[in-house]
Short mmCIF file of C-alpha atoms in Angstrom, two decimals:
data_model
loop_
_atom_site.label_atom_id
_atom_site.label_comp_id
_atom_site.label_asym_id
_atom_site.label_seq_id
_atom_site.Cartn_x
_atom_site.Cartn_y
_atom_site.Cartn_z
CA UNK Q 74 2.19 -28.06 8.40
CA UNK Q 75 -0.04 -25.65 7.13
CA UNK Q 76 1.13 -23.43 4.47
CA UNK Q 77 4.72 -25.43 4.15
CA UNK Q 78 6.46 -24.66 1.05
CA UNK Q 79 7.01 -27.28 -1.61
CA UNK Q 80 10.57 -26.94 -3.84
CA UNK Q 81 7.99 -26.11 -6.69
CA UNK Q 82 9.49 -23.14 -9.16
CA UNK Q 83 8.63 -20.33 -6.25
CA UNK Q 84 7.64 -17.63 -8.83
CA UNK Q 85 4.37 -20.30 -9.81
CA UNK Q 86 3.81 -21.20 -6.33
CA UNK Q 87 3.64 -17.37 -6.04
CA UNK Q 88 0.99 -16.87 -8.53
CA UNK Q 89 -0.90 -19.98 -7.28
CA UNK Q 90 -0.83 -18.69 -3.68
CA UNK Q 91 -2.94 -15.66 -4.18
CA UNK Q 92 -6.53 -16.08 -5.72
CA UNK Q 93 -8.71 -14.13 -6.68
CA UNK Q 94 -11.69 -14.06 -4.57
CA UNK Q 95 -15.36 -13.88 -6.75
CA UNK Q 96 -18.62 -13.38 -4.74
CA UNK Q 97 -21.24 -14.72 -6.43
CA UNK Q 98 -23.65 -12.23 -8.70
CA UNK Q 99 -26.51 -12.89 -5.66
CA UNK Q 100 -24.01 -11.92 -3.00
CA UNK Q 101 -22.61 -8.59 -5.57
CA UNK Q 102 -26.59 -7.65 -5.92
CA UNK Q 103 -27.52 -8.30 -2.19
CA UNK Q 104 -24.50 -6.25 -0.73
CA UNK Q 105 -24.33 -9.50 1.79
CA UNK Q 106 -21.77 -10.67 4.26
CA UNK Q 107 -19.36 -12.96 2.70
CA UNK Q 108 -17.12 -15.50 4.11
CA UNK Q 109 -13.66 -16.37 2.50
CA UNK Q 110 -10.25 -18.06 3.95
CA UNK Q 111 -7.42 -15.20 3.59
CA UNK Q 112 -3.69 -16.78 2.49
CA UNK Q 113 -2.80 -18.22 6.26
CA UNK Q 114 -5.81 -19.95 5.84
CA UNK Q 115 -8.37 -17.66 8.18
CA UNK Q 116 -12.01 -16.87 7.71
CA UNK Q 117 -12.89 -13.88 7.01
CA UNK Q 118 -16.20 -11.96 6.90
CA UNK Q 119 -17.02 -8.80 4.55
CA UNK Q 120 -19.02 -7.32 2.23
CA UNK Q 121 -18.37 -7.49 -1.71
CA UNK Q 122 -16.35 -4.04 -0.89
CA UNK Q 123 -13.78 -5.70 1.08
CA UNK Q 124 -13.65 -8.21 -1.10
CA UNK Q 125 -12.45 -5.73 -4.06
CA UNK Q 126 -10.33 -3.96 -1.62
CA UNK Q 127 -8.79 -7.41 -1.13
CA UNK Q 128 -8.62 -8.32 -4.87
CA UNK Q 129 -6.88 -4.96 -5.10
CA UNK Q 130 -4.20 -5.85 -2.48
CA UNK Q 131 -3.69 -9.14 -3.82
CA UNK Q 132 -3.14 -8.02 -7.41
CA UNK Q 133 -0.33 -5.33 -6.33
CA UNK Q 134 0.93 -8.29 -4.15
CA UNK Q 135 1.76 -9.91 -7.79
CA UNK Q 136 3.04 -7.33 -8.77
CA UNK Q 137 5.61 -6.77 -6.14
CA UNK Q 138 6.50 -10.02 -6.32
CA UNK Q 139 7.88 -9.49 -9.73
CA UNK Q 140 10.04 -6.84 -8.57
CA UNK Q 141 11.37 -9.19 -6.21
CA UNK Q 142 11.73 -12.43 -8.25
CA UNK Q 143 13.77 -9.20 -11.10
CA UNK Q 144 15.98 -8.30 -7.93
CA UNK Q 145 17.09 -11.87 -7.43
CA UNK Q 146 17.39 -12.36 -10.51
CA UNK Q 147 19.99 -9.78 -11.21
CA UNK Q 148 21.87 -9.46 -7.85
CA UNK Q 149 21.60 -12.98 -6.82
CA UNK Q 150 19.30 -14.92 -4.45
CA UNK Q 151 20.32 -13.55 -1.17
CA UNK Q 152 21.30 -9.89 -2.43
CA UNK Q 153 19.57 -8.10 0.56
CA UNK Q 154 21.84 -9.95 2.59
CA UNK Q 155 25.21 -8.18 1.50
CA UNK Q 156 27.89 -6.03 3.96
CA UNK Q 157 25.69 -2.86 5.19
CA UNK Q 158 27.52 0.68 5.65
CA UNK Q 159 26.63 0.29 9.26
CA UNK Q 160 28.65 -2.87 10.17
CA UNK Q 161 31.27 -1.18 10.75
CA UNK Q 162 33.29 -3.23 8.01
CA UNK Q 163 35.90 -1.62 5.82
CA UNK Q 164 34.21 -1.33 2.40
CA UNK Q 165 35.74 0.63 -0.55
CA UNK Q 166 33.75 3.70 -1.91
CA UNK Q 167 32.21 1.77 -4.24
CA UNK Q 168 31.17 -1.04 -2.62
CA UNK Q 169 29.79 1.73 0.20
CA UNK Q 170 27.50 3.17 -2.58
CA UNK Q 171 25.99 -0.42 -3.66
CA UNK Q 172 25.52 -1.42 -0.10
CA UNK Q 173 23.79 2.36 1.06
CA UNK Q 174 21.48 1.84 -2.69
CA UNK Q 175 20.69 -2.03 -1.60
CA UNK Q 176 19.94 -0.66 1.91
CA UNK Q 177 17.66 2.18 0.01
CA UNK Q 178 15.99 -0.62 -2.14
CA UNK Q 179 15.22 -3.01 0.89
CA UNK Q 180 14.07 -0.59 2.89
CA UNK Q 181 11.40 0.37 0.59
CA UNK Q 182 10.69 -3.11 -0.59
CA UNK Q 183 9.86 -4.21 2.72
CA UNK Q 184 7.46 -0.60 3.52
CA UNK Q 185 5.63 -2.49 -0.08
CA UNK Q 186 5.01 -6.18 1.35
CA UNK Q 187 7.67 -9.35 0.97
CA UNK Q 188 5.70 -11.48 -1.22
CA UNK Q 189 4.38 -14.70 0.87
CA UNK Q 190 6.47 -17.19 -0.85
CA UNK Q 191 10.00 -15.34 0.21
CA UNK Q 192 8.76 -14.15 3.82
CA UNK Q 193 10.25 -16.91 5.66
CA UNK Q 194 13.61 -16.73 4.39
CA UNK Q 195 13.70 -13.44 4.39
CA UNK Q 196 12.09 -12.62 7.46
CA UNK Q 197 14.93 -15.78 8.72
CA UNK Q 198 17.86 -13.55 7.17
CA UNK Q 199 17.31 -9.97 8.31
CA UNK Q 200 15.86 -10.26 11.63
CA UNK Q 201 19.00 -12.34 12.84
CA UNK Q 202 17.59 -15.18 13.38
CA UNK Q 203 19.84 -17.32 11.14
CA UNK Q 204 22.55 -15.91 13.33
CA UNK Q 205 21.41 -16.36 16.69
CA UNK Q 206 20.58 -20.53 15.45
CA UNK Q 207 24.33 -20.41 14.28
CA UNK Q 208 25.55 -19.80 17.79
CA UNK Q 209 24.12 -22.99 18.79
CA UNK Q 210 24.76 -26.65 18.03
CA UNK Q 211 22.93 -27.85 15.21
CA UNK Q 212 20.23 -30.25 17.76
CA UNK Q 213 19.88 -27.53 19.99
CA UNK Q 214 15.76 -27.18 19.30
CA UNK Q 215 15.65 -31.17 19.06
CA UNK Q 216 17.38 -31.61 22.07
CA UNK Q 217 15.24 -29.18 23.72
CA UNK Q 218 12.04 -30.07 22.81
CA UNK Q 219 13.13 -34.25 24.19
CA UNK Q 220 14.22 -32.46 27.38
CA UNK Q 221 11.44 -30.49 28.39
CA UNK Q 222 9.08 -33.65 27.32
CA UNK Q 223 6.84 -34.84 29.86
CA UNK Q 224 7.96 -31.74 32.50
CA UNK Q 225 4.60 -29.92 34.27
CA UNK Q 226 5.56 -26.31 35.19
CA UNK Q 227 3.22 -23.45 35.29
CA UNK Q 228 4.07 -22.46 32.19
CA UNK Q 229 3.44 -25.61 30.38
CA UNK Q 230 0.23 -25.57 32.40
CA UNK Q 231 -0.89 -22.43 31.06
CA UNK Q 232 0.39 -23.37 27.46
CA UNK Q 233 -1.85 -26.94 27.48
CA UNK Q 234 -4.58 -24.36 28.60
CA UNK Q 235 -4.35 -21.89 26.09
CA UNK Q 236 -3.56 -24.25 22.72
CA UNK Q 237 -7.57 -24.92 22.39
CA UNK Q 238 -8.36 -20.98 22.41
CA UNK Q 239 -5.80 -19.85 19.90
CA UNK Q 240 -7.32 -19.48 16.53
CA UNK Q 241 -10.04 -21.78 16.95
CA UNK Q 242 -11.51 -23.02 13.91
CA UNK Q 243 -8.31 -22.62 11.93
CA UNK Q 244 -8.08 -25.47 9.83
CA UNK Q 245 -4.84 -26.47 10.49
CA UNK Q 246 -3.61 -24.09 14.23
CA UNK Q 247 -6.93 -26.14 15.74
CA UNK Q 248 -5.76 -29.45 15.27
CA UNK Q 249 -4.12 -32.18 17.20
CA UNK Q 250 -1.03 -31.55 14.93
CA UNK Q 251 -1.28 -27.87 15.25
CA UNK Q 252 -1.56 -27.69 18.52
CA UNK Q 253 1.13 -30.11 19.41
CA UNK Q 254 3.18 -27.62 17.08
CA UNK Q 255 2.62 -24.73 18.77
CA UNK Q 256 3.20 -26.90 22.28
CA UNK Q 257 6.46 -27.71 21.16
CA UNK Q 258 7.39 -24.47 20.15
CA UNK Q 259 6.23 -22.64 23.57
CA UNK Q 260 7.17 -25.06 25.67
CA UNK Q 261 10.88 -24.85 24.69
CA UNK Q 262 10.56 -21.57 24.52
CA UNK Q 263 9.53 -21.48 28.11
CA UNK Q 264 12.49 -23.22 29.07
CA UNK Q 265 14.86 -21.34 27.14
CA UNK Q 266 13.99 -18.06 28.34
CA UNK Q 267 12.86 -19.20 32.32
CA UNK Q 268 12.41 -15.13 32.85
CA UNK Q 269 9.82 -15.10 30.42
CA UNK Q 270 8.31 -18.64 30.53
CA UNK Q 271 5.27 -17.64 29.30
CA UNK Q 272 3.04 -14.97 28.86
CA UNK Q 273 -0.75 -15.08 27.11
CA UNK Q 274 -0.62 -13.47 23.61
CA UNK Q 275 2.68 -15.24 22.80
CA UNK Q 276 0.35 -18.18 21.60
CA UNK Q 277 -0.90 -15.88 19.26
CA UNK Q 278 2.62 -14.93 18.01
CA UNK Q 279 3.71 -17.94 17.63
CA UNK Q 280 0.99 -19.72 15.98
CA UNK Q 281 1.26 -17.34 12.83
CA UNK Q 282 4.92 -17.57 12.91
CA UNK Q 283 3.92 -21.22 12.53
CA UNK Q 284 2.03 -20.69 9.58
CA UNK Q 285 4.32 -18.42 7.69
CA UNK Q 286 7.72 -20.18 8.24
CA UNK Q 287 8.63 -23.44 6.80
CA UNK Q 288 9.58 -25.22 9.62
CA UNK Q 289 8.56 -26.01 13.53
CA UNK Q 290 12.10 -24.77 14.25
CA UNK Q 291 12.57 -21.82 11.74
CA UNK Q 292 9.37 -20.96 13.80
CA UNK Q 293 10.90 -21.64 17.66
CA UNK Q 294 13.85 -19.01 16.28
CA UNK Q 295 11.83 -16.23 15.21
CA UNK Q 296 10.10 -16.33 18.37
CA UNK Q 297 13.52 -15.70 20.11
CA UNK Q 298 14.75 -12.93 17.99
CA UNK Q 299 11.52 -11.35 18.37
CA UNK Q 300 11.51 -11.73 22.37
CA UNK Q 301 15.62 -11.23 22.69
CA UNK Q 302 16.38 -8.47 20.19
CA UNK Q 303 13.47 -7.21 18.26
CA UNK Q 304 10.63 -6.38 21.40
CA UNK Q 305 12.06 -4.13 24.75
CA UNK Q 306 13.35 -6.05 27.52
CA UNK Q 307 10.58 -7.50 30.21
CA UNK Q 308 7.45 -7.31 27.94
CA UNK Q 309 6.59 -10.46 28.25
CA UNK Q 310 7.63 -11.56 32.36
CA UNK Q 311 5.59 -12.25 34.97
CA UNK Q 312 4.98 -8.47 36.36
CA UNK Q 313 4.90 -6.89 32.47
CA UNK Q 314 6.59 -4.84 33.40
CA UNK Q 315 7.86 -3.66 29.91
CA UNK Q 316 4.29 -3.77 28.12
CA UNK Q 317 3.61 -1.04 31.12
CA UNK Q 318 6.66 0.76 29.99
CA UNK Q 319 5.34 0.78 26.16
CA UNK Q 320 2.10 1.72 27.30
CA UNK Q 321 3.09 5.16 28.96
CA UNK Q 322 5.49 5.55 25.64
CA UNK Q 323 2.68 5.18 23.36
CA UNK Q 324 0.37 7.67 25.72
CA UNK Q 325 3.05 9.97 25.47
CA UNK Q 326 3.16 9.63 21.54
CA UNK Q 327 -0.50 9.79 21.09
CA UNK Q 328 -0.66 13.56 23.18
CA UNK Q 329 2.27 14.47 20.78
CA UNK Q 330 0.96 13.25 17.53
CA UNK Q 331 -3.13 13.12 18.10
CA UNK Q 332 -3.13 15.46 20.39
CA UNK Q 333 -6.73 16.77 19.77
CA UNK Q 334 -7.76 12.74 20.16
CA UNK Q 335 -5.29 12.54 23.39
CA UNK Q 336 -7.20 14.94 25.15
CA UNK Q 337 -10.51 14.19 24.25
CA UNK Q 338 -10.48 10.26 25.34
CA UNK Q 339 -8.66 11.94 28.57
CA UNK Q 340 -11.76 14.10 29.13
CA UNK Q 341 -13.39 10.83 28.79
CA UNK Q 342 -11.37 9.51 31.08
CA UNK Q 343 -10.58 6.42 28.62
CA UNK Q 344 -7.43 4.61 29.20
CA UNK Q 345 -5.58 3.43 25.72
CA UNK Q 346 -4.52 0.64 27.58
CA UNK Q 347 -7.88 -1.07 27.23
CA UNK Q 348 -7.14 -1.49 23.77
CA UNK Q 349 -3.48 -0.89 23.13
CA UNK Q 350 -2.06 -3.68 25.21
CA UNK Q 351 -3.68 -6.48 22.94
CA UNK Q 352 -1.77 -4.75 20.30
CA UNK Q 353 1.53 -4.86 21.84
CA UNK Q 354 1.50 -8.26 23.32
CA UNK Q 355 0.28 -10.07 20.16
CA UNK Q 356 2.18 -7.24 17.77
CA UNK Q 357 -1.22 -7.03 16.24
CA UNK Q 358 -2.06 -11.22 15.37
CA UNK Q 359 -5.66 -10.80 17.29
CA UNK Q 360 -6.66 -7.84 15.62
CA UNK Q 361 -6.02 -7.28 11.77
CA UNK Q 362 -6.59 -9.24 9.22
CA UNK Q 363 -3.54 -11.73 9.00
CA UNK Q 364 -2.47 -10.74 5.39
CA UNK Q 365 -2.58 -7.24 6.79
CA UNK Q 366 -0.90 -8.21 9.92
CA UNK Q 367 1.93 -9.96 8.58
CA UNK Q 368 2.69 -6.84 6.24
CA UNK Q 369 3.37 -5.02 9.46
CA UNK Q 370 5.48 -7.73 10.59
CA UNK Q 371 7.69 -7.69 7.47
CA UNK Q 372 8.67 -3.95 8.75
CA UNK Q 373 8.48 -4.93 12.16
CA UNK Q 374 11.56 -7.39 11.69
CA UNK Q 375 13.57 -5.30 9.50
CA UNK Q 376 13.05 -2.12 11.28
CA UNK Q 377 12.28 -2.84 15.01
CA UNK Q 378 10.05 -2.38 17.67
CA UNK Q 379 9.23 1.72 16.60
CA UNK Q 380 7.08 -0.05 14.11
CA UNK Q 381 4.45 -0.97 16.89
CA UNK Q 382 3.98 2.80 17.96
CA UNK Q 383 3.70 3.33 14.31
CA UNK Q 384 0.85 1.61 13.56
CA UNK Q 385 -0.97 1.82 16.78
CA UNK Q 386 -0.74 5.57 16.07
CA UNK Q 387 -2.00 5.43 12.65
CA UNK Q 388 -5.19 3.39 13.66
CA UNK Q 389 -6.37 5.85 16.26
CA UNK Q 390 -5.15 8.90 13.30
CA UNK Q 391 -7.79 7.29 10.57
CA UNK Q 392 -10.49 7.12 12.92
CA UNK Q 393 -10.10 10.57 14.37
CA UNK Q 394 -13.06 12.40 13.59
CA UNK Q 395 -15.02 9.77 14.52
CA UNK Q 396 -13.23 9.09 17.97
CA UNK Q 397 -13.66 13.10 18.11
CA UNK Q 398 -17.83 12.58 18.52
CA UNK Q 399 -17.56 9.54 21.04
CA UNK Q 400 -18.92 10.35 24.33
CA UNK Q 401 -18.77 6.51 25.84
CA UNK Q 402 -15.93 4.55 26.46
CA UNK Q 403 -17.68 1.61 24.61
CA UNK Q 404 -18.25 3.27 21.75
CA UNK Q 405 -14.39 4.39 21.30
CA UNK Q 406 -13.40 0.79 21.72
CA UNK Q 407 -16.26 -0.26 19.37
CA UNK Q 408 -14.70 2.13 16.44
CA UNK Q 409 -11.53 0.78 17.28
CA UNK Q 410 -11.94 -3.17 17.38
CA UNK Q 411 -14.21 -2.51 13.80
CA UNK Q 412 -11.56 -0.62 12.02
CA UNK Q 413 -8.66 -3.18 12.85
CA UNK Q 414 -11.12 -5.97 12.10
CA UNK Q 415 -11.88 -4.53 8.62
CA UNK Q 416 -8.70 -3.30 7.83
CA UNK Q 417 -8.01 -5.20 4.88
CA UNK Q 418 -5.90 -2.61 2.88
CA UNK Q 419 -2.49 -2.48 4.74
CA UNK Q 420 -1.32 0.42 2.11
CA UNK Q 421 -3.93 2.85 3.96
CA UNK Q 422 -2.60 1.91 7.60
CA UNK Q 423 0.86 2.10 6.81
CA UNK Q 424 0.55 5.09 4.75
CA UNK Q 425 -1.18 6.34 7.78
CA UNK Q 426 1.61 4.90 10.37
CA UNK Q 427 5.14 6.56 8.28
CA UNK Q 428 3.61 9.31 5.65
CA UNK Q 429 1.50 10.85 8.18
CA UNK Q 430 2.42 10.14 11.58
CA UNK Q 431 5.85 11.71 11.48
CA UNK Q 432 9.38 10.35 12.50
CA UNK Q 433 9.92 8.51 15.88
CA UNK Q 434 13.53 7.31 16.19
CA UNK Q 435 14.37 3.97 17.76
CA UNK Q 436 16.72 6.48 20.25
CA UNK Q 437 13.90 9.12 20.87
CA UNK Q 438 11.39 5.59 21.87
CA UNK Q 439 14.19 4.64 24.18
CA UNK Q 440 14.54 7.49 25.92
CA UNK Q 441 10.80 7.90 26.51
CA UNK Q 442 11.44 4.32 28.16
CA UNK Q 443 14.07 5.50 30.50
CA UNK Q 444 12.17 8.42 31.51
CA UNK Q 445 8.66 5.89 31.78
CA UNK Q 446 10.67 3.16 33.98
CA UNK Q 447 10.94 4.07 37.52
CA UNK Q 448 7.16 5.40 37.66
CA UNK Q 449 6.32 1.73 36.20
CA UNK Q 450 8.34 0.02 38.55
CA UNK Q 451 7.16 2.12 41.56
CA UNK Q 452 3.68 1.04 40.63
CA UNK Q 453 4.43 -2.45 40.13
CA UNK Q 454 6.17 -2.39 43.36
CA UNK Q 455 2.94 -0.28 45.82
CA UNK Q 456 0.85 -3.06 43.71
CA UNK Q 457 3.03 -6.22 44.76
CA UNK Q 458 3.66 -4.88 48.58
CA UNK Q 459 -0.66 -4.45 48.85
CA UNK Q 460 -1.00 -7.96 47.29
CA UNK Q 461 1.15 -9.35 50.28
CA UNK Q 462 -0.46 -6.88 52.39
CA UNK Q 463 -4.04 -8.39 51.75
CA UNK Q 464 -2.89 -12.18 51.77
CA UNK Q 465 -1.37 -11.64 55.10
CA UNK Q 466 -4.86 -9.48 56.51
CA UNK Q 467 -6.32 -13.30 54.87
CA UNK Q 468 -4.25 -15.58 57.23
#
């Protein structure tokens, strides 16, 4: 697989992961386009700017990396993973100041990027989905994958028709072996979770959960933490009826928190939809780079779905002056798709998304959801009875 770790000494593997990337003096003088691969293996276009800006990310990268390898080196391998104070288990008042300070540490740690090397372990370890594979014999994805093998359902017919447009070009996710990767893993899926089956943009999720986790399985698990505890309920079913849910939510953030931009695109008449749903159903995988991406993910699993409205926030907040002058709904989308396309420096977004966004609890986003629901299900409802209204008027 692409990107599988070897049992090399990690903190070398590190170092080897992350070039640096040197246009050539032509390309410095010309201020040309250059193409690179990124760490997951991606091509990437930009100008030599982008390229320091990357250069810059990467060497910080190192950096934190050595404040991770220091960690593990003095509280042990899997220190992030001792008793919390919100358990609920009986520690002493020391042990309740360690565990609040490791809580402290980790939180921040994660804000700053897991280095690439430790992201699938760690990613494995705090999102719970170590535990949730623990609940289940040992063969369970094995025996899975061998039972769904050779079954047509309209999921798996979807699925074959999707593999060739996900990532194309990627030298390993457009492969025969990539793609019978990626089959495996949302194919079982689909079976595992018949609700859900499967929905287009989970090929996307899955294929970079592909890339950065060691295994085909490690992979399959993540997925199902992220759909069964991480994301809200019903994103990803037939009717979406949850990714309409998070889309009135994140309307409702946007007139609280951009308000001047909330009320200009409404003037417009622009619906954030149009670009906002990509965002939530592939948590971002179509639309930043992957190295920036993925540093969004690393919050995303340790601190839960708020981290979506987060970002999505900050990306319309940097733009804001210039979404301020738009007077075509084209041109907002335009500014939108080239700032999340260029976005190479995840400190800026996610700067943006917690320093100057402001708090949003994970209990304030839920009750927005209540209070969203029954309009969204109304909708879906009017829209399903005129569906069967028209196919009867057909017969």
């Amino acid at each position: 697989m692409f990107g599988t770790q070897s049992q090399r000494d990690l903190p070398l593997e590190f170092q080897s992961q992350i070039p640096i990337l040197r246009p050539s003096i032509h390309t410095r003088r010309a201020n040309l386009t250059v193409k690179f691969q990124d760490l997951y293996g991606f091509t990437v276009e930009g100008n030599v700017d982008d390229v320091n800006v990357l250069n810059e990310v990467r060497e910080k990268v190192r950096q934190q990396g050595r404040v991770w390898w220091s960690l593990e080196a003095n509280k042990g391998a899997n220190w992030y993973l001792q008793p919390s104070i919100s358990e609920g288990i009986a520690l002493k008042s020391s042990l309740k100041f360690s565990a609040l300070a490791n809580a402290i540490t980790l939180k921040r740690l994660i804000r700053k990027g897991i280095p690439p090397v430790l992201r699938p372990k760690v990613w494995f370890s705090l999102s719970g989905a170590a535990k949730k594979k623990s609940t289940v014999p040992e063969s369970y994805y094995n025996d899975l994958i061998k039972a769904t093998e050779g079954k047509v359902t309209p999921a798996t017919r979807q699925i074959d028709h999707d593999l060739p447009r996900t990532f194309p070009g990627h030298p390993w996710l457009d492969t025969p072996e990539g793609h019978a990767a990626l089959r495996r893993v949302l194919v079982g899926y689909s079976f595992r979770d018949s609700d859900v089956g499967y929905c287009q943009g989970l090929n996307y999720v899955a294929a970079l959960l592909l890339l950065v986790m060691k295994t085909e399985e490690d992979a399959f698990w993540m997925l199902a933490v992220l759909l069964e505890n991480v994301l809200v309920n019903d994103c990803y079913t037939n009717n979406l009826s949850g990714c309409h849910v998070e889309q009135r939510v994140f309307k409702d953030f946007l007139d609280k928190k951009c308000p001047r931009i909330a009320m200009h695109l409404e003037a417009m008449e622009f619906d954030v939809s149009l670009v906002a749903t990509e965002w939530f159903l592939c948590l971002f995988s179509k639309s930043l780079p992957s190295e920036t991406a993925l540093r969004v993910w690393d919050i995303l699993f340790y601190e839960g779905a708020k981290v979506i409205f987060h970002v999505a926030l900050a990306i319309f907040k940097m733009k804001e002056e210039q979404l301020l002058i738009t007077h075509h709904v084209g041109d907002v989308i335009s500014i939108l798709q080239r700032t999340t396309h260029h976005l190479f420096d995840p400190e800026e977004l996610l700067t943006v998304a917690f320093d100057k966004i402001g708090s949003m609890t994970t209990n304030n986003i839920s009750k927005q959801r209540k209070k969203q629901e029954p309009a969204v299900m109304k909708e879906l409802d009017q829209r399903f009875r005129r569906l069967n209204s028209l196919k009867l008027d057909d017969k």
